Amino acid sequence: IEDALRAETVFRKAMEESVSTGLRAIDLKGRIIYVNRAFCQLVDRRAEDLVGSEPPFLYWKKDALTEHWRNLALCLSGKAPKEGFDTIVQRRDGTIIDVHLQISPLIDSQGVQTGWMTAMTDITESRRTRAELEAAHERFTAVLDGLDAAVFVTDAMTDEVLYANRAFLNDDQTYASGIIAQQLLVPQPELGDYPLDPRTLSAEQLPFELFDGELQHPITGRWFHLRERATAWVDGRIVRLVVATDISDLKQIDDLNRDQEARLQRTSRLITMGEMASTLAHELNQPLSAIANYSKGCVNRLKSGDFKQDDLLAAMEKANAQAARAGHIVRRVRDFVRKSEPKRSGVSLSGIVEDALGIAEIEAQRLGVRIHAAVSVDLPAVYADRIMVEQVLLNLIKNAAEAEEGQPPERRVVTITAEPVQDVIEISVIDNGYGISEENRERLFSAFFSTKAEGMGMGLNICRSIIEFHNGRLWVDPNPEGGSIFRFTLPLEMNIEQQPVNA
Ligand code: ADP
């Protein structure tokens, strides 16, 4: 029996010494009656210095005595929490470690409680890791919450919102609420907005770009740039990660700029017409007076009763032709200044040149300039807005004619040519005018640059923005025979078809 007892004792002792949990027994008054090796190692004290000692214990931290006394009182009164509690102990070298204490009553062989057993574990490392994790998490949320863009993550299967940053949750941020935004702003796979249903993606396909574009919020009307991708969440499930940036203000500025540009172009057309008003009035006056003469002749003959029907008919037909000519001029002018949205389509360049000449020739005649247009009807169609290109041509022809003022009559010719060059059509307006100095060559295209007494200096600036709107180029070269050549390019319609239209 004694051998068995000794064996048992040795076994128990070995077990106590091998565990890494510190064990300490105190009697009902709080005096230490037992410590194991792990306990001594944790508090860095010898067993003989501890056993028999009474509180305050050697390992209590001097400036935390109140906490230590309170813990001891809890322990002795049997009121210590069952799951244990965290505290600190001070090692001999002064370092502090975080520990977790678990208290249980110490009962002897007769079933009588003789004290309390404390199990102590070092939690310094796990605490430090937890604190680091918390700090990392805080940094992460601080960064995401600091963004103006709304960021949120939803479970691809259940649509449960797993993460949402401040901007997403903030009502002022034009999101009625996170959920509404999610349901209304985010395209739903059922609606076929995604190239692939994120719920069917395999791990190898992740991350997968689901959506990248602009959307208008159906309730607030604000515009968002939305980027959405399917990706693997921390726990492995597939989530939709959405970043939505409010671009309403940018969009508004864009719209405003576009509006203003369109208004400017129209104003410039009106100004051109205004400048040509007296010429146009003169031009219209001719058919009108012809009509007046023909009808007066008819009236006189009808009154006298002396007429042949054929004569009257011929006169009326001539009057009719003159009316058509006047109507033609009026229609051209009206089309030219009509307010219209830019609309690009495949159009024949020779048709546009003909229309532009209908107006330009009237002005050219006044200046004693002949216009020679050599634009083949066989050219492939260009992709352009008719009226805008007409505006550019009219402007360039008008400038060219004005530049020839003071030249001898035989040199007052403006030539218009057009030819395909690589994948565009290049149009040239050639004059024999006074030419352009090297120094002015680029300045011509800036707004309000003019060398004319009455000039606004907006013409070429607007022409260039119109041509750039058509993805073309406008520039000027010197004419080797004296004068200048303004050239611009327009894209061919056949090259456009494969590209998305952004007009
Ligand atoms: P504006 O005709 O109102 O002056 P533009 O922008 O059309 O405005 O032209 C700016 C300037 O460019 C003109 O004032 C003129 O000095 C110069 N310019 C334009 N076209 C020609 C040309 N064909 N030959 C010489 N100079 C030109």
Short mmCIF file of N, CA and C and ligand atoms in Angstrom, two decimals, residues 395 399-400 402-403 431 434-436 444 449-452 455-461 484 486, ligand 1:
data_model
loop_
_atom_site.label_atom_id
_atom_site.label_comp_id
_atom_site.label_asym_id
_atom_site.label_seq_id
_atom_site.Cartn_x
_atom_site.Cartn_y
_atom_site.Cartn_z
N ASN A 395 -16.63 79.29 -91.71
CA ASN A 395 -15.68 80.14 -91.00
C ASN A 395 -14.36 80.25 -91.73
N ASN A 399 -12.83 83.58 -93.50
CA ASN A 399 -11.50 84.08 -93.13
C ASN A 399 -10.61 84.19 -94.37
N ALA A 400 -10.68 83.14 -95.21
CA ALA A 400 -9.82 83.08 -96.41
C ALA A 400 -10.17 84.24 -97.33
N GLU A 402 -11.64 87.02 -96.58
CA GLU A 402 -11.28 88.30 -95.95
C GLU A 402 -9.78 88.56 -96.06
N ALA A 403 -8.98 87.45 -95.99
CA ALA A 403 -7.52 87.61 -96.06
C ALA A 403 -7.07 88.03 -97.45
N ASP A 431 -5.99 79.75 -99.51
CA ASP A 431 -6.19 81.13 -99.98
C ASP A 431 -4.87 81.73 -100.46
N TYR A 434 -2.92 87.37 -97.25
CA TYR A 434 -1.71 87.98 -96.69
C TYR A 434 -0.89 87.01 -95.84
N GLY A 435 -1.40 85.82 -95.62
CA GLY A 435 -0.61 84.80 -94.90
C GLY A 435 -0.54 85.05 -93.40
N ILE A 436 0.17 84.17 -92.72
CA ILE A 436 0.22 84.22 -91.25
C ILE A 436 1.67 84.15 -90.79
N LEU A 444 -3.51 81.88 -83.24
CA LEU A 444 -4.77 82.06 -83.95
C LEU A 444 -5.90 81.27 -83.32
N PHE A 449 -8.32 85.82 -79.96
CA PHE A 449 -7.18 86.34 -80.72
C PHE A 449 -7.69 86.81 -82.07
N SER A 450 -7.53 88.09 -82.35
CA SER A 450 -8.00 88.63 -83.62
C SER A 450 -7.10 89.78 -84.05
N THR A 451 -6.88 89.88 -85.37
CA THR A 451 -6.11 91.02 -85.86
C THR A 451 -7.04 91.96 -86.62
N LYS A 452 -8.36 91.63 -86.57
CA LYS A 452 -9.32 92.45 -87.32
C LYS A 452 -9.97 93.46 -86.40
N GLY A 455 -13.08 92.07 -85.31
CA GLY A 455 -13.05 90.62 -85.07
C GLY A 455 -13.31 90.23 -83.62
N MET A 456 -13.99 89.09 -83.47
CA MET A 456 -14.25 88.56 -82.12
C MET A 456 -13.12 87.62 -81.70
N GLY A 457 -12.48 87.02 -82.68
CA GLY A 457 -11.38 86.10 -82.40
C GLY A 457 -11.84 84.78 -81.81
N MET A 458 -13.11 84.43 -82.04
CA MET A 458 -13.61 83.15 -81.51
C MET A 458 -13.71 82.09 -82.59
N GLY A 459 -13.73 82.53 -83.84
CA GLY A 459 -13.99 81.61 -84.96
C GLY A 459 -13.10 80.38 -84.98
N LEU A 460 -11.80 80.58 -85.03
CA LEU A 460 -10.89 79.44 -85.16
C LEU A 460 -10.89 78.59 -83.89
N ASN A 461 -11.04 79.24 -82.75
CA ASN A 461 -11.09 78.52 -81.48
C ASN A 461 -12.26 77.53 -81.49
N SER A 484 -2.38 81.19 -97.03
CA SER A 484 -2.38 80.10 -96.05
C SER A 484 -3.25 78.95 -96.51
N PHE A 486 -5.59 76.22 -94.50
CA PHE A 486 -6.14 75.64 -93.27
C PHE A 486 -6.59 74.23 -93.61
P1 ADP B 1 -11.82 86.62 -86.27
O1 ADP B 1 -12.06 86.23 -87.70
O2 ADP B 1 -13.03 87.11 -85.55
O3 ADP B 1 -10.64 87.52 -86.09
P2 ADP B 1 -10.85 83.92 -86.03
O4 ADP B 1 -10.64 83.08 -84.84
O5 ADP B 1 -11.66 83.36 -87.13
O6 ADP B 1 -11.45 85.29 -85.51
O7 ADP B 1 -9.43 84.30 -86.60
C1 ADP B 1 -8.43 84.76 -85.73
C2 ADP B 1 -7.33 85.47 -86.50
O8 ADP B 1 -6.62 84.54 -87.31
C3 ADP B 1 -7.81 86.52 -87.46
O9 ADP B 1 -8.03 87.73 -86.80
C4 ADP B 1 -6.66 86.59 -88.46
O10 ADP B 1 -5.63 87.40 -87.97
C5 ADP B 1 -6.14 85.19 -88.47
N1 ADP B 1 -6.58 84.43 -89.65
C6 ADP B 1 -7.60 83.57 -89.71
N2 ADP B 1 -7.73 83.03 -90.93
C7 ADP B 1 -6.74 83.57 -91.69
C8 ADP B 1 -6.32 83.43 -93.08
N3 ADP B 1 -6.95 82.61 -93.91
N4 ADP B 1 -5.25 84.14 -93.46
C9 ADP B 1 -4.60 84.95 -92.61
N5 ADP B 1 -4.94 85.13 -91.33
C10 ADP B 1 -6.01 84.45 -90.85
#
